[in-house]
Short mmCIF file of C-alpha atoms and ligand atoms in Angstrom, two decimals:
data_model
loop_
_atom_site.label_atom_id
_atom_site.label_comp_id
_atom_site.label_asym_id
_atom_site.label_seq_id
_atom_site.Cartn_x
_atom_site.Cartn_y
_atom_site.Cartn_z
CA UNK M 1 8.41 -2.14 33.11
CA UNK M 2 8.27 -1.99 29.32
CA UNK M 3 10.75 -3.95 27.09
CA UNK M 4 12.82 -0.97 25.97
CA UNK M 5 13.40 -0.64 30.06
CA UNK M 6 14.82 -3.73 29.90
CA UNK M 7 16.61 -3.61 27.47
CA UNK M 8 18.62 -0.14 29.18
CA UNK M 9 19.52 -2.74 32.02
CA UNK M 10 22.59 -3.87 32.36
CA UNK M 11 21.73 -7.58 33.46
CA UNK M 12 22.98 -11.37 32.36
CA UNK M 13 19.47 -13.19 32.12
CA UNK M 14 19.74 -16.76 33.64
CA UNK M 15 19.63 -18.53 30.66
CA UNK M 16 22.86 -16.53 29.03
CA UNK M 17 24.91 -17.47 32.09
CA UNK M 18 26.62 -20.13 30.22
CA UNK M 19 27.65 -17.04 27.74
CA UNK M 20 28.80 -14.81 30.13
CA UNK M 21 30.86 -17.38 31.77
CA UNK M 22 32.96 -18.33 28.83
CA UNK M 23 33.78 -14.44 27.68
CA UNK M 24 34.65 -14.25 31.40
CA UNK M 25 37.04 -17.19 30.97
CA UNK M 26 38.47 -15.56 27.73
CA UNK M 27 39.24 -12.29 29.26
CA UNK M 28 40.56 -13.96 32.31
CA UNK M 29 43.08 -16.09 29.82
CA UNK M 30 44.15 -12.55 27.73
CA UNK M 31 41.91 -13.92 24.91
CA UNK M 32 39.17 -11.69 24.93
CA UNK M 33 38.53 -10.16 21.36
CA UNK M 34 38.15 -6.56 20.34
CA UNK M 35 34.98 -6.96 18.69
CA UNK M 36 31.85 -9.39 19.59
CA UNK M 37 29.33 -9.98 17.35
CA UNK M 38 26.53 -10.96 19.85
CA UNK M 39 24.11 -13.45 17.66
CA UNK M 40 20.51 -14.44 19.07
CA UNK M 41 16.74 -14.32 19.07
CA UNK M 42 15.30 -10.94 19.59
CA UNK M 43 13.64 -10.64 22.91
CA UNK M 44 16.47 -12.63 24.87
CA UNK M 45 17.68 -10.13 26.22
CA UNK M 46 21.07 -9.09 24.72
CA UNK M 47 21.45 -5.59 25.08
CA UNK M 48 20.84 -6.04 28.75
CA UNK M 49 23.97 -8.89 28.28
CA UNK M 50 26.21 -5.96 26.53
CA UNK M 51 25.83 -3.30 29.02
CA UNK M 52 26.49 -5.74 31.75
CA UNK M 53 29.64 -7.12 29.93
CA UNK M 54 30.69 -3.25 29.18
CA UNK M 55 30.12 -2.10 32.66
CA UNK M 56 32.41 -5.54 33.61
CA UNK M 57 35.26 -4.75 31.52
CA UNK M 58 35.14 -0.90 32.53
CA UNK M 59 34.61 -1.46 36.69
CA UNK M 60 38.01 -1.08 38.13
CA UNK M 61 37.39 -3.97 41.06
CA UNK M 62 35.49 -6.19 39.32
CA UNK M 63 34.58 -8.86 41.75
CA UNK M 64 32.54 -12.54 41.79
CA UNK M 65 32.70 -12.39 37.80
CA UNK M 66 30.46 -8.81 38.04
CA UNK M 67 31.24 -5.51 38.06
CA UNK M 68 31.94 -3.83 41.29
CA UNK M 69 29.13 -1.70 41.44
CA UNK M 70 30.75 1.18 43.74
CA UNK M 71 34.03 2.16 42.17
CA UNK M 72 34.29 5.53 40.01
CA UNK M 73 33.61 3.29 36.59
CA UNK M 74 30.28 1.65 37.84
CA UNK M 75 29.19 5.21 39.27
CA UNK M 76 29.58 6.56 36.22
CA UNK M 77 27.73 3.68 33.78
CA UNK M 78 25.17 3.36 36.81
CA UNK M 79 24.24 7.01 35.72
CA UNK M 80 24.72 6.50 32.32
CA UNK M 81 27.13 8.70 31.82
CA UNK M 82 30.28 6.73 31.13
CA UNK M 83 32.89 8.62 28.86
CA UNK M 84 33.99 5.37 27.61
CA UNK M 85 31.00 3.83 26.48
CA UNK M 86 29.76 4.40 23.25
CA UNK M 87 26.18 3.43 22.28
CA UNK M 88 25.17 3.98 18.54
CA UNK M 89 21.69 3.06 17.86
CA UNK M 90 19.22 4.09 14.76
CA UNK M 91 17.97 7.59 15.32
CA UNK M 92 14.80 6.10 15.38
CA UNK M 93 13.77 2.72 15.96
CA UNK M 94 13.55 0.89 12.75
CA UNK M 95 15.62 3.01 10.56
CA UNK M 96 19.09 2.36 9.92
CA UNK M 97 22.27 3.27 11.22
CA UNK M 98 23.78 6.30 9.18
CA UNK M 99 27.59 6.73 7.98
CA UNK M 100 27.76 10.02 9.79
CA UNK M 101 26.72 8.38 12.87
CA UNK M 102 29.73 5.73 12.59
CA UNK M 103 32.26 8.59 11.57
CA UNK M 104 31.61 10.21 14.62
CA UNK M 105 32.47 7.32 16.49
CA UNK M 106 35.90 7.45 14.49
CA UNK M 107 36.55 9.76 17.03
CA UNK M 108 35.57 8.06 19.81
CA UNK M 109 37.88 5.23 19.17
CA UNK M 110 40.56 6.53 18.29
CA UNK M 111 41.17 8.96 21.44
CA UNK M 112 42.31 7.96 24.52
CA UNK M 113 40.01 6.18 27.35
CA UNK M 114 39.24 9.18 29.80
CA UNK M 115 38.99 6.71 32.93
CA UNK M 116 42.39 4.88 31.79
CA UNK M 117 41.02 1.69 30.95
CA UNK M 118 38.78 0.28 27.63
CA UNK M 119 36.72 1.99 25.44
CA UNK M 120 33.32 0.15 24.76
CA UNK M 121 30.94 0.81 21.72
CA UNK M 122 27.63 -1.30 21.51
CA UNK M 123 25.55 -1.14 18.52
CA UNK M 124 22.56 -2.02 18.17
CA UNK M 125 21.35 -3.83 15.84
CA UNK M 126 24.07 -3.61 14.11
CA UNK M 127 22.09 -5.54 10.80
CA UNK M 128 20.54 -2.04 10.32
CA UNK M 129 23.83 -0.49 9.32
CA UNK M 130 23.19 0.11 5.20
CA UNK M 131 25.76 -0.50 3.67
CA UNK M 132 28.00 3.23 3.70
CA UNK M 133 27.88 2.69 7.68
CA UNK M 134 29.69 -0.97 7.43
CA UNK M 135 31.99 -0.08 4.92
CA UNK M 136 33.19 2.49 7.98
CA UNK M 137 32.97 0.78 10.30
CA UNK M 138 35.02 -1.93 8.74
CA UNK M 139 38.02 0.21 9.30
CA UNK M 140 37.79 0.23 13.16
CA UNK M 141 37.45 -3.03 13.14
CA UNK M 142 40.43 -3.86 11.38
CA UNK M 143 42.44 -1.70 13.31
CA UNK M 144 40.44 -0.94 16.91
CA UNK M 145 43.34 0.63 18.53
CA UNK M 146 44.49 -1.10 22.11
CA UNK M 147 41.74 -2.06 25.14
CA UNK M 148 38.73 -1.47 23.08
CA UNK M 149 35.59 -3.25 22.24
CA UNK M 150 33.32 -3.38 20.27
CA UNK M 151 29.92 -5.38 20.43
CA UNK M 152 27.86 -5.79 17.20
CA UNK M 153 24.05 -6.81 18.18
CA UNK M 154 21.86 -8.98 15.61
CA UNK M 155 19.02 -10.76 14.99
CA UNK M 156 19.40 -10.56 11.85
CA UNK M 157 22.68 -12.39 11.14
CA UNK M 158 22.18 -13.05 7.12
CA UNK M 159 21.72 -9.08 6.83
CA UNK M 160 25.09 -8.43 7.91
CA UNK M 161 28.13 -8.17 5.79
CA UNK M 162 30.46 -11.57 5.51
CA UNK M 163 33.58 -8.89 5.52
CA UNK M 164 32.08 -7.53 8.91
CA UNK M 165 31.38 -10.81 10.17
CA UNK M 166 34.58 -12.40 9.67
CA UNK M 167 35.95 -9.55 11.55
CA UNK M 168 34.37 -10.41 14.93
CA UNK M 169 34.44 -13.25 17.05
CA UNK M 170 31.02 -14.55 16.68
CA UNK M 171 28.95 -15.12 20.37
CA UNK M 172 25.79 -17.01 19.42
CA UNK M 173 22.94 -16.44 21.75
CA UNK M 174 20.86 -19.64 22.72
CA UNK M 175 17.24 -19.66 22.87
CA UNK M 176 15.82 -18.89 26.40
CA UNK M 177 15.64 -22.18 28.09
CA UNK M 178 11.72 -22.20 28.94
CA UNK M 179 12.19 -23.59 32.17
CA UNK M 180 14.82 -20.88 33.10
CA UNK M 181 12.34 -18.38 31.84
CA UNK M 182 9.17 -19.02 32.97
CA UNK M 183 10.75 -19.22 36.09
CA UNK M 184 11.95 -15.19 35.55
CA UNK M 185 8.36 -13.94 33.80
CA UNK M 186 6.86 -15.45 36.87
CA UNK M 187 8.93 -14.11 39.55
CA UNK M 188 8.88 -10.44 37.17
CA UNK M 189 5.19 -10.27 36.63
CA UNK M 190 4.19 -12.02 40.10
CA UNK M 191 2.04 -14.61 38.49
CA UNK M 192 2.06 -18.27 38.51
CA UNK M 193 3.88 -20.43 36.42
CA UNK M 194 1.22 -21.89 34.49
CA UNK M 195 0.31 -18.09 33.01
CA UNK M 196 3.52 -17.22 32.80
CA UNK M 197 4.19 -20.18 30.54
CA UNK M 198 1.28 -19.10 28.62
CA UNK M 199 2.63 -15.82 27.90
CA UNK M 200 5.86 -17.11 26.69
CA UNK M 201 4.18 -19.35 24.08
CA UNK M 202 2.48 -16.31 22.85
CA UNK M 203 5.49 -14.35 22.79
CA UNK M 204 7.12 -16.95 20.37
CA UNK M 205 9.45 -17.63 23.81
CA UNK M 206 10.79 -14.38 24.07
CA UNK M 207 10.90 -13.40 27.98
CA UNK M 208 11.30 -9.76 27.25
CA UNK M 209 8.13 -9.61 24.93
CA UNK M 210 6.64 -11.73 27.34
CA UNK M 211 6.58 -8.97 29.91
CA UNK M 212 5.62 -6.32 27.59
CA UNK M 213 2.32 -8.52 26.64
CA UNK M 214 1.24 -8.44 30.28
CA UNK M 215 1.91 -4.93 31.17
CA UNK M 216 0.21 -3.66 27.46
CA UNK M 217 -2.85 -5.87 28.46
CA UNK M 218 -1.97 -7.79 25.12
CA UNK M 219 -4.06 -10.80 26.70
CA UNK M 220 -7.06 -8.97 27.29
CA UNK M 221 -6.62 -8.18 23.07
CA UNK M 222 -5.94 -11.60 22.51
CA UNK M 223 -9.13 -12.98 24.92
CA UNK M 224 -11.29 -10.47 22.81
CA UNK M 225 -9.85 -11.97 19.16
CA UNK M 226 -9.78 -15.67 20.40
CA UNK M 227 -14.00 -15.08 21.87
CA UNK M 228 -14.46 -13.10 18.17
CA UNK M 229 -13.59 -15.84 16.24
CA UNK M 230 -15.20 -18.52 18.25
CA UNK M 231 -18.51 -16.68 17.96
CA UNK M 232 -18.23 -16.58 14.56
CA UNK M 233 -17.56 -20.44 13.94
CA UNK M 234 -20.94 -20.77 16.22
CA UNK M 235 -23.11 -17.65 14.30
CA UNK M 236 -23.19 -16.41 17.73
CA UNK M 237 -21.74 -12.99 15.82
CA UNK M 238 -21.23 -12.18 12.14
CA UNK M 239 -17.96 -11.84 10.45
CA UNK M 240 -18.90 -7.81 9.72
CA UNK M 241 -19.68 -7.30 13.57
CA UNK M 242 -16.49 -9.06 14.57
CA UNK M 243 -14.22 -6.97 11.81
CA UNK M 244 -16.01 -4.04 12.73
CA UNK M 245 -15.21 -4.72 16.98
CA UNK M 246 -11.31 -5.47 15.65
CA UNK M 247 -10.44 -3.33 13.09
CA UNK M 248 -9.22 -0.14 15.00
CA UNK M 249 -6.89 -2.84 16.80
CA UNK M 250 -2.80 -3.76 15.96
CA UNK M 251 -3.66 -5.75 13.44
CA UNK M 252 -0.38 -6.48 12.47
CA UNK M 253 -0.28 -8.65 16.31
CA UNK M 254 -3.74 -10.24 15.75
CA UNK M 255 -3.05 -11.86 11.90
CA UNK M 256 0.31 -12.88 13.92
CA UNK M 257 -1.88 -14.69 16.53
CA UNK M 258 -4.19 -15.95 13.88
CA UNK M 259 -1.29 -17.30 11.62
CA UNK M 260 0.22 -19.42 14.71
CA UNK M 261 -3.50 -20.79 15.63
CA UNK M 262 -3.40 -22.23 11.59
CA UNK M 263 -0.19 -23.22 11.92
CA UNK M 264 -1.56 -25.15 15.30
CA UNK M 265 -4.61 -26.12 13.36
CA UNK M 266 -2.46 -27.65 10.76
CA UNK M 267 0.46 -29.32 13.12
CA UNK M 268 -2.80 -31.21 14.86
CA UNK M 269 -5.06 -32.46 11.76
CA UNK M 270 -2.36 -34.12 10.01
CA UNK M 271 -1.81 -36.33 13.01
CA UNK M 272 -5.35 -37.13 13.62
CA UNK M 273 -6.49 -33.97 15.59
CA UNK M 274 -3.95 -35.14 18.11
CA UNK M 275 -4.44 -32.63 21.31
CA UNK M 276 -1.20 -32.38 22.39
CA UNK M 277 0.18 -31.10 19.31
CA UNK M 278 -1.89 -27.64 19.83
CA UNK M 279 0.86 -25.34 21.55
CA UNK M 280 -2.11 -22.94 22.34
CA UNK M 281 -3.57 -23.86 25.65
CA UNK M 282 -6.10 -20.77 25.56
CA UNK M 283 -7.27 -21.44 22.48
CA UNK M 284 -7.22 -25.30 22.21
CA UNK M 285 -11.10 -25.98 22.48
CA UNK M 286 -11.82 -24.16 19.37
CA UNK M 287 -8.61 -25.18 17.54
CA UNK M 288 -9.09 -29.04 18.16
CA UNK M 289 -12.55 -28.77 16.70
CA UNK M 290 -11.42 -27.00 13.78
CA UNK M 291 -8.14 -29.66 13.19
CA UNK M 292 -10.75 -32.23 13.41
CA UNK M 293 -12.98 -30.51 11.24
CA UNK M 294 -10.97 -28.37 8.46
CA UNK M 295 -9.49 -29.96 4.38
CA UNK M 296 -6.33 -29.15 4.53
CA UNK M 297 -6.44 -27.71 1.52
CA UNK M 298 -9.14 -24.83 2.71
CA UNK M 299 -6.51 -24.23 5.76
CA UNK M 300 -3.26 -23.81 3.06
CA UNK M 301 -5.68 -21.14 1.39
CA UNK M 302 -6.81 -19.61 4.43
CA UNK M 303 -3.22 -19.32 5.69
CA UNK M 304 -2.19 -17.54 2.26
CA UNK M 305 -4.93 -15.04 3.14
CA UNK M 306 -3.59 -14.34 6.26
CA UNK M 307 -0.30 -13.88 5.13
CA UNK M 308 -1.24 -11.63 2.01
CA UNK M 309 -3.43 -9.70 5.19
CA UNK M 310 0.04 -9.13 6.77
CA UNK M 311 2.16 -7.94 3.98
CA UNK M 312 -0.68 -5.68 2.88
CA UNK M 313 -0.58 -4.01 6.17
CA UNK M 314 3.01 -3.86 6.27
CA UNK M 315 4.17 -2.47 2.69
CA UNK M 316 0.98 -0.80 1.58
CA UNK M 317 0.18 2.88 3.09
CA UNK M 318 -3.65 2.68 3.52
CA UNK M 319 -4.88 -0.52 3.47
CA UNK M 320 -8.62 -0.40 4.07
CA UNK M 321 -8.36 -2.25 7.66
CA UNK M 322 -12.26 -2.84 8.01
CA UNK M 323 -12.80 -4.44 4.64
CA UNK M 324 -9.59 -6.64 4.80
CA UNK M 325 -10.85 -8.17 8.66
CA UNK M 326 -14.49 -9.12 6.76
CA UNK M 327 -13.03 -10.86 4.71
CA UNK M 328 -10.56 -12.95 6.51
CA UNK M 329 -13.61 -13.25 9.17
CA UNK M 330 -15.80 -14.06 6.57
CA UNK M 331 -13.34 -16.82 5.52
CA UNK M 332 -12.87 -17.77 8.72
CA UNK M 333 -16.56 -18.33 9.22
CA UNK M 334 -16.33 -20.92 5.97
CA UNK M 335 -13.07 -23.14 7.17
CA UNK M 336 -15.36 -26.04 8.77
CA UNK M 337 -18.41 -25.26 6.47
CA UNK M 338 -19.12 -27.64 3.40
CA UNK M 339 -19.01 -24.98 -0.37
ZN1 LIG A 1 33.28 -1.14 39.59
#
């Protein structure tokens, strides 16, 4: 059950209920709007709330404020092969969306629905459109021809374009309410709330990351960082040994993990090494000593490191990967050390 399976379900995730309801109300007064753009944290799960709100407004019978399920319309989405539905993605993930991929959805629009009713387009994210691809888009969206709709999805909401913005009505996603979600990582992963808590912390509250974590054995990765770097405060292992046991791992994950245990670190020794301000219950032993421990100032460099760390393996092609872990480690290894 990997995120991008989610994310090919249609499904309204507990804590967007409150979403769903009011476009519900809207298309039940004749207010619904041709194009949505669909605003919220990444991980929430809003593709899963677009397919479930395009196979709504396609079902013929829709019933209990869901779509049927059985009628010719849900057959036909439940195999994913609606005429009607239109989704434009990247090509691949991370690249943009291309102006020859919106002009062939000119098409799209513009003819008639095949099933009789609406024509739905989701695309997603729509922030990676450059700029060619909105300008085309803009069109439709000024004129979208009758019973269609569109649904723009972002993260990314200061990347898209104010004139495509102003063109849709703008459904902001909230946050997933933690209680509502630990409840649904529990019940999806079959573990107990406490770990399943645990895991949404790590996954910066993101329920569909969350899941992802467990099933990639991302906390057997983290265990293995969190023991590395507690050896290393204790000389129970050198910084070399401990780059040398990480290096071949995503490092791009672990400097994330590392940044949010400094930014723990830091949240905790301004306030007098105050326990309940560490948000990282796995890792709280080691961080408390270290709040209690650290100058500030050494952490503020540290953290620069780190972030340097990231960019470098980000922008630049070959970063050597073993040399730039001995020297965070070997930093590391200095943060509660006197010069
Ligand atoms: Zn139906």
């Amino acid at each position: 059950m990997s995120d991008s399976l989610w994310q090919d379900r249609a499904v309204v995730l507990p804590w967007l209920k409150g979403r769903w309801e009011y476009l519900l109300e809207l298309k039940a007064q004749n207010r619904f709007p041709h194009a949505l753009l669909i605003n919220g944290p990444e991980g929430i799960g809003k593709a899963c709330f677009a397919l479930a709100l395009a196979n709504y407004v396609l079902c013929r019978e829709p019933k209990g404020g869901a779509a049927c399920g059985h009628c010719r319309s849900c057959e036909l989405t439940n195999s994913g092969n609606h005429p009607d539905l239109y989704l434009l993605k990247p090509e691949e993930p991370g690249k943009p969306i291309k102006i020859d991929q919106v002009r062939e959805l000119t098409s799209f629009i513009y003819s008639t629905a095949q099933q009789g009713g609406y024509r739905v387009v989701i695309l997603d994210p729509a922030d990676s459109m450059n700029v060619n691809a909105a300008n085309a888009l803009l069109k439709m969206l000024e004129e979208p021809g009758t019973n269609t709709l569109l649904m723009l999805l972002t993260h990314r909401l200061g990347q898209m374009l104010p004139t495509i913005k102003s063109r849709c009505q703008r459904v902001d996603m909230p946050p997933a309410d933690i209680s509502l979600a630990t409840q649904w990582v529990a019940t999806q992963l079959e573990v107990d709330a406490a770990e399943a808590a645990q895991l949404l912390v790590i996954a910066h509250n993101s329920p569909l990351q969350a899941l992802s974590y467990k099933q990639d054995d991302l906390l057997g990765l983290r265990a293995k960082v969190l023991k590395g770097l507690a050896d290393i405060l204790k000389n129970r292992s050198s910084a070399v040994e401990v780059a040398q046991s990480l290096y071949k791992e995503d490092l791009e994950l672990v400097l994330g993990w590392i940044y949010s245990w400094i930014v723990d670190i830091a949240r905790s020794s301004e306030n007098q090494a105050d326990p309940e301000l560490l948000r990282h219950a796995d890792a709280k032993n080691m961080l408390l000593a270290l709040a209690r421990k650290v100058s500030s100032q050494k952490l503020y460099h540290f953290a620069d490191q780190v972030q340097v760390a990231r960019k470098d393996l980000m922008f630049r092609r070959n970063p050597n990967k073993q040399l730039l872990m001995e020297t965070l480690l070997t930093a590391w290894y200095s943060l509660p050390r006197p010069n």
